[in-house]
CSV table of C-alpha atoms in Angstrom, one decimal:
chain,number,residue,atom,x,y,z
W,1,UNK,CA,-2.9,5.3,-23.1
W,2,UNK,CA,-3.1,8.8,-21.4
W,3,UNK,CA,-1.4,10.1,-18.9
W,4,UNK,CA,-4.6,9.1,-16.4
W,5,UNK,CA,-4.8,5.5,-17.3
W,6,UNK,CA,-1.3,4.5,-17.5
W,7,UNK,CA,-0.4,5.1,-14.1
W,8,UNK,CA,-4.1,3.1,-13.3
W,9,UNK,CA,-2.7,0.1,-14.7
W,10,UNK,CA,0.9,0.0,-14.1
W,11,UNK,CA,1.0,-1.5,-10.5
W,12,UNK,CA,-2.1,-4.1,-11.2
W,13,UNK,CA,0.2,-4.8,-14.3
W,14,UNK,CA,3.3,-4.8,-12.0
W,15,UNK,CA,1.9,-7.5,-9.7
W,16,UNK,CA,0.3,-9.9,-12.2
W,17,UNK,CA,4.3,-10.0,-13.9
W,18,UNK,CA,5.8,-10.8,-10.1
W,19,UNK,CA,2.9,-13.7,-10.0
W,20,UNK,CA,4.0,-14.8,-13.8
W,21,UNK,CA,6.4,-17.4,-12.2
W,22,UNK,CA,5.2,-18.9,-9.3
W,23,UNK,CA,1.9,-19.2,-10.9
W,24,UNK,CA,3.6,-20.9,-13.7
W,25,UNK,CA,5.8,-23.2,-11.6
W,26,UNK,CA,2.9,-24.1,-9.7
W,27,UNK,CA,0.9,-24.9,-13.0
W,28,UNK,CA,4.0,-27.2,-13.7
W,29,UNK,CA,4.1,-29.0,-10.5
W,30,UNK,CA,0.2,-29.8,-11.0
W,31,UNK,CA,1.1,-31.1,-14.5
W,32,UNK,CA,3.5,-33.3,-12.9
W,33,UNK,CA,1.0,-34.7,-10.4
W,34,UNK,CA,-1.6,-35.4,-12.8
W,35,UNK,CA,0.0,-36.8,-15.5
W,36,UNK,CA,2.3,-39.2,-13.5
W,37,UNK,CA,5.6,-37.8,-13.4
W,38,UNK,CA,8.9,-39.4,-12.7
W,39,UNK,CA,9.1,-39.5,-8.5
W,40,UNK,CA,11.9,-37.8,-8.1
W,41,UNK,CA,13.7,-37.2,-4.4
W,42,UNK,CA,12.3,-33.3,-5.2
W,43,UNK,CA,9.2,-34.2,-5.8
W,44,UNK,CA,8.3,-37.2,-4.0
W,45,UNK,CA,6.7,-35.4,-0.7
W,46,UNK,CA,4.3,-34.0,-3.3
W,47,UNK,CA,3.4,-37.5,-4.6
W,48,UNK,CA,3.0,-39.1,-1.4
W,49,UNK,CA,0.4,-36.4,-0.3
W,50,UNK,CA,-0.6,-34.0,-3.5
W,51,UNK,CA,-3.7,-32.9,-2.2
W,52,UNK,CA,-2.8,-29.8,0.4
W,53,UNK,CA,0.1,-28.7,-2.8
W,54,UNK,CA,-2.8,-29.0,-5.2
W,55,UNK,CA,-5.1,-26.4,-3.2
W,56,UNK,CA,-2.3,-24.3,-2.4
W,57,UNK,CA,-1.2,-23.9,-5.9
W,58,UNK,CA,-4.8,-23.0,-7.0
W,59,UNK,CA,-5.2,-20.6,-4.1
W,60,UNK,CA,-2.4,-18.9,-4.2
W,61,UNK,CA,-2.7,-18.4,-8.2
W,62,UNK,CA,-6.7,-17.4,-7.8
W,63,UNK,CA,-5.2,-15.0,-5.1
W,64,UNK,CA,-2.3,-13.2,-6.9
W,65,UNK,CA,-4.2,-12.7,-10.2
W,66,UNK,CA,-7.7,-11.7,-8.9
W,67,UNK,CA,-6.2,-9.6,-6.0
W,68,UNK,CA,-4.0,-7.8,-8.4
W,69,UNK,CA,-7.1,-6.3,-10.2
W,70,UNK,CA,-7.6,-4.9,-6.5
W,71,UNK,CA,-5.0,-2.2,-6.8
W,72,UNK,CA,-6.6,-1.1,-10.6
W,73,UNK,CA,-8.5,2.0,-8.9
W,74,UNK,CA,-10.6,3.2,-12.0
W,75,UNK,CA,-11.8,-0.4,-12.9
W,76,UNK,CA,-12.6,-0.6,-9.4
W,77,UNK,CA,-14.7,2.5,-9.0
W,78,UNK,CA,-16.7,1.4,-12.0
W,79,UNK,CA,-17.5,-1.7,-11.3
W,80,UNK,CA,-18.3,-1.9,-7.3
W,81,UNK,CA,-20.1,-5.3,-7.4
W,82,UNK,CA,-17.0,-6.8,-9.1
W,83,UNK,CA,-14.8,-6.0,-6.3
W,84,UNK,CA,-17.1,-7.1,-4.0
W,85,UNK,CA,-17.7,-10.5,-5.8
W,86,UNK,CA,-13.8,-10.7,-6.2
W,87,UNK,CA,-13.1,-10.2,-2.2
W,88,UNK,CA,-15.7,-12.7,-1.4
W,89,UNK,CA,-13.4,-14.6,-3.6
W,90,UNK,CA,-10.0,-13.4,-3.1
W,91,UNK,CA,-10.3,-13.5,0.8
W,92,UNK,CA,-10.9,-17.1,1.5
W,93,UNK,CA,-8.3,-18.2,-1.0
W,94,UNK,CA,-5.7,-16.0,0.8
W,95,UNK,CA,-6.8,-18.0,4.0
W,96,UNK,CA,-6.5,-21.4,2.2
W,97,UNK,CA,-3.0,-20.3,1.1
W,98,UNK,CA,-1.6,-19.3,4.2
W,99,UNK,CA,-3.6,-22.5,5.8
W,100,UNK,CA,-2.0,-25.0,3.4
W,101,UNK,CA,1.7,-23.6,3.6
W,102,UNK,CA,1.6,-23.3,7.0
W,103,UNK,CA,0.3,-27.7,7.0
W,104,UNK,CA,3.0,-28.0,4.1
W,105,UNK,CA,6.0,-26.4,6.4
W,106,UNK,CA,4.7,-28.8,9.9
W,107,UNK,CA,4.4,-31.6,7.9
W,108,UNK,CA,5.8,-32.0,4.3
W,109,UNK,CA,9.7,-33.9,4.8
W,110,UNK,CA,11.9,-30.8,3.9
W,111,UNK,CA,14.5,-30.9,1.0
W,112,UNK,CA,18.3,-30.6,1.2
W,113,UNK,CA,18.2,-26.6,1.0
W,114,UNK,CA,15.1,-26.4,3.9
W,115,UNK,CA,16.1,-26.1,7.3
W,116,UNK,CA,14.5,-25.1,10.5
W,117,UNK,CA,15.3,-21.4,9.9
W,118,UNK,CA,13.5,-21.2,7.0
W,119,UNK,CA,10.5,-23.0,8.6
W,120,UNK,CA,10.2,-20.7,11.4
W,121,UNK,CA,9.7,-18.0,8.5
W,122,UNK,CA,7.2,-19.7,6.4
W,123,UNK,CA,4.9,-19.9,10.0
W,124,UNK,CA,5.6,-16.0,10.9
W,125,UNK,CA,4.6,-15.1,7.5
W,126,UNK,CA,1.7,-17.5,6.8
W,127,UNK,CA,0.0,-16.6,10.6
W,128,UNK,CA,0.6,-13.1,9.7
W,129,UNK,CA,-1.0,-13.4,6.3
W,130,UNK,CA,-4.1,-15.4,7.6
W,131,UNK,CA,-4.1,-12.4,10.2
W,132,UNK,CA,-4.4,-9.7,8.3
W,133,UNK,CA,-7.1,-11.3,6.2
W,134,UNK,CA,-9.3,-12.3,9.2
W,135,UNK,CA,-8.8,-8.4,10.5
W,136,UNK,CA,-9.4,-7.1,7.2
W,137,UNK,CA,-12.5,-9.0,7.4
W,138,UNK,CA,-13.7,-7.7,10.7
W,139,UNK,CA,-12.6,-4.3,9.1
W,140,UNK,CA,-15.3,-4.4,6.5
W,141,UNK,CA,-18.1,-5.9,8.6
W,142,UNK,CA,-17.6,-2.8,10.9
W,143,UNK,CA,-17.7,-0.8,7.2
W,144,UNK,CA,-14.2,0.5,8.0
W,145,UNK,CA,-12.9,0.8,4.4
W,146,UNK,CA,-9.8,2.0,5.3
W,147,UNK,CA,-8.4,-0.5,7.7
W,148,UNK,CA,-9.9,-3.2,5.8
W,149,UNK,CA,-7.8,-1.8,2.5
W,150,UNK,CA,-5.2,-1.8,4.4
W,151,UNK,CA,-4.9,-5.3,5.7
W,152,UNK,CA,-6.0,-6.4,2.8
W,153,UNK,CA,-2.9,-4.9,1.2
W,154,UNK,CA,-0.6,-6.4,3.5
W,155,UNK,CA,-2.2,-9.8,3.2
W,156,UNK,CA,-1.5,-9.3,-0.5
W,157,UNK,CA,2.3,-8.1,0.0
W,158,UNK,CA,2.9,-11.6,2.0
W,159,UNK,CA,1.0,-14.1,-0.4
W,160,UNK,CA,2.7,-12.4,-3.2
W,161,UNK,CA,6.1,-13.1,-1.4
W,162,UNK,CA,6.8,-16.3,-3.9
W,163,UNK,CA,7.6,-13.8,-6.7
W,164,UNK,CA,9.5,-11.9,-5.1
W,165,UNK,CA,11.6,-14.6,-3.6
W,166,UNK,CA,12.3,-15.2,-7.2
W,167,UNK,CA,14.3,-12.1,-7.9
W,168,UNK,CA,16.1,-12.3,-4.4
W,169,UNK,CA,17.3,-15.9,-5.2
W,170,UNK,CA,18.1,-15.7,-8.7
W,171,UNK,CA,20.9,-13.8,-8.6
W,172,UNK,CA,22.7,-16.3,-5.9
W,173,UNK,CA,21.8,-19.3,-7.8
W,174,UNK,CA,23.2,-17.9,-11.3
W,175,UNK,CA,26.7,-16.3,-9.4
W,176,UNK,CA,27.0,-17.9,-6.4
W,177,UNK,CA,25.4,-21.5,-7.3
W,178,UNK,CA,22.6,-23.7,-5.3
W,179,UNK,CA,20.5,-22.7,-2.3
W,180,UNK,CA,21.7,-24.0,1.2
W,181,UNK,CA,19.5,-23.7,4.1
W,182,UNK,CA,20.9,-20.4,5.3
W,183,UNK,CA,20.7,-18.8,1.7
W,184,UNK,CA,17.3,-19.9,1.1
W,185,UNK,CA,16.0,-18.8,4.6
W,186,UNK,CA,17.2,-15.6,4.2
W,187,UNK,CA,17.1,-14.7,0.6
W,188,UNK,CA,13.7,-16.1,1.5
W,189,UNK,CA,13.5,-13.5,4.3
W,190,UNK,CA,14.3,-10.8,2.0
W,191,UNK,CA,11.6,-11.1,-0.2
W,192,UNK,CA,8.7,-11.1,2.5
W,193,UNK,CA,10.4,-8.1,3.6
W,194,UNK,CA,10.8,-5.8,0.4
W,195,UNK,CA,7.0,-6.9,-0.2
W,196,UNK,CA,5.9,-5.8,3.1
W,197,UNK,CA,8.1,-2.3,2.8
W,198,UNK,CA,6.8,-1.7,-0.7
W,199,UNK,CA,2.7,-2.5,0.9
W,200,UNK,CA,3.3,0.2,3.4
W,201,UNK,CA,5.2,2.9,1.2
W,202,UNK,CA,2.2,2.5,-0.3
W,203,UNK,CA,-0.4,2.7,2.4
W,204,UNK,CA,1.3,5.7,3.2
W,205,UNK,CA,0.6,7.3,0.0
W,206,UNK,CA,-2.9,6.5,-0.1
W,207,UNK,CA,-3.0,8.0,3.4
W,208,UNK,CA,-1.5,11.3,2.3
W,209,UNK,CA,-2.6,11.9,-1.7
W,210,UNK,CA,-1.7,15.2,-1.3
W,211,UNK,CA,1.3,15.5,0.2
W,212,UNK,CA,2.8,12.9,-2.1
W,213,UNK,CA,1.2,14.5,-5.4
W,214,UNK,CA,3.1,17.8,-4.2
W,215,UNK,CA,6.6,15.6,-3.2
W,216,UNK,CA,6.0,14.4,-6.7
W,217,UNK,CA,6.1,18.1,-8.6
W,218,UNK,CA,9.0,18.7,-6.6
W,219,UNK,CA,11.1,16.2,-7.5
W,220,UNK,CA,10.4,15.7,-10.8
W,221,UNK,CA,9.0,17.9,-13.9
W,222,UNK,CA,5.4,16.9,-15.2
W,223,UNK,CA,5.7,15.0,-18.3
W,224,UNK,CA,2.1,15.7,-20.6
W,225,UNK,CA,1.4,12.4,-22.3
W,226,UNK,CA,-1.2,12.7,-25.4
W,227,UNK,CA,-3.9,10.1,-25.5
């Protein structure tokens, strides 16, 4: 790859890695439903209603992978009616996602390491993710491109929080041992949080191309990459 299309295809790559193991998980947990899995105590509020789990898994994996294509500006530019066939895609599942997880945290019994903490987040975060979609969609029938990139971006950074909770909480589990409710809420917490700080770092970039091309320069020596 050149120098031009690496950097194209780092972050899209970037994000479809962080949705590698919640996708997978989720693929797992479908398994389980469909081919009649022991009931487990774990498992069992899935069992008893699968069907809101089941849409939520499929949402949230049609969200992470499509949406990450979103960020790949070059295959983007080129193909305009792709990205528009993808939002008209990508934007309802993001509203079924933050729907069904919001349902799932009301009304799905909680495990041993789920507390009322850690509910209180999963509302914030799912209202603020079906939010930003519904402005981003008023953005772009008002053909405001930039406000509707940006919510969509920060709809993203939330629905992508799963993967992110991944690398906050492994660390704890491997040194410290199993979540408690308090771990989980806040490790929990954590992840939303870099995700959100990383969307607007990047908003702000996009905002200012040139001043962060010259920060760039200035901090670090160009490298020339043959292609």
């Amino acid at each position: 790859m050149t120098s031009h299309t690496r950097p194209g295809w780092l972050l899209p790559t970037g994000l479809i890695l962080l949705s590698f193991v919640p996708v997978i998980a989720g693929g797992a947990r479908i398994g389980q439903l469909t081919t009649g899995a022991q009931i487990t105590e774990e498992n069992a509020r899935f069992f008893a209603n699968p069907t809101p789990v089941v849409i939520h898994i499929v949402g949230a994996s049609t969200f992470a992978v499509l949406g990450a294509f979103q960020f790949a500006p070059r295959f983007r530019g080129k193909r305009p009616r792709w990205h528009r066939i993808a939002g008209r895609i990508v934007l309802p599942c993001g509203l079924v996602v933050a729907g069904t997880g919001i349902y799932m945290a009301l009304y799905y019994p909680h495990p041993d390491n789920t507390g009322d903490l850690l509910t209180v987040f999963r509302l914030v975060f799912g209202s603020a993710m079906a939010t930003s979609l519904l402005l981003g969609l008023r953005a772009i029938l008002r053909r405001d491109i930039a406000a509707h990139r940006a919510w969509m971006i920060r709809s993203y950074a939330i629905g992508l929080g799963a993967g992110t909770q991944f690398l906050t909480q492994a660390p704890w589990v491997l040194l410290v041992g199993p979540l408690d409710k308090q771990s989980n809420a806040w490790l929990s917490l954590a992840g939303w949080l870099i995700n959100i700080a990383v969307a607007e770092r990047h908003l702000r970039r996009l905002r200012n191309p040139v001043r962060h091309k010259a920060t760039s320069r200035t901090e670090a020596p160009a490298v020339k990459v043959l292609g």
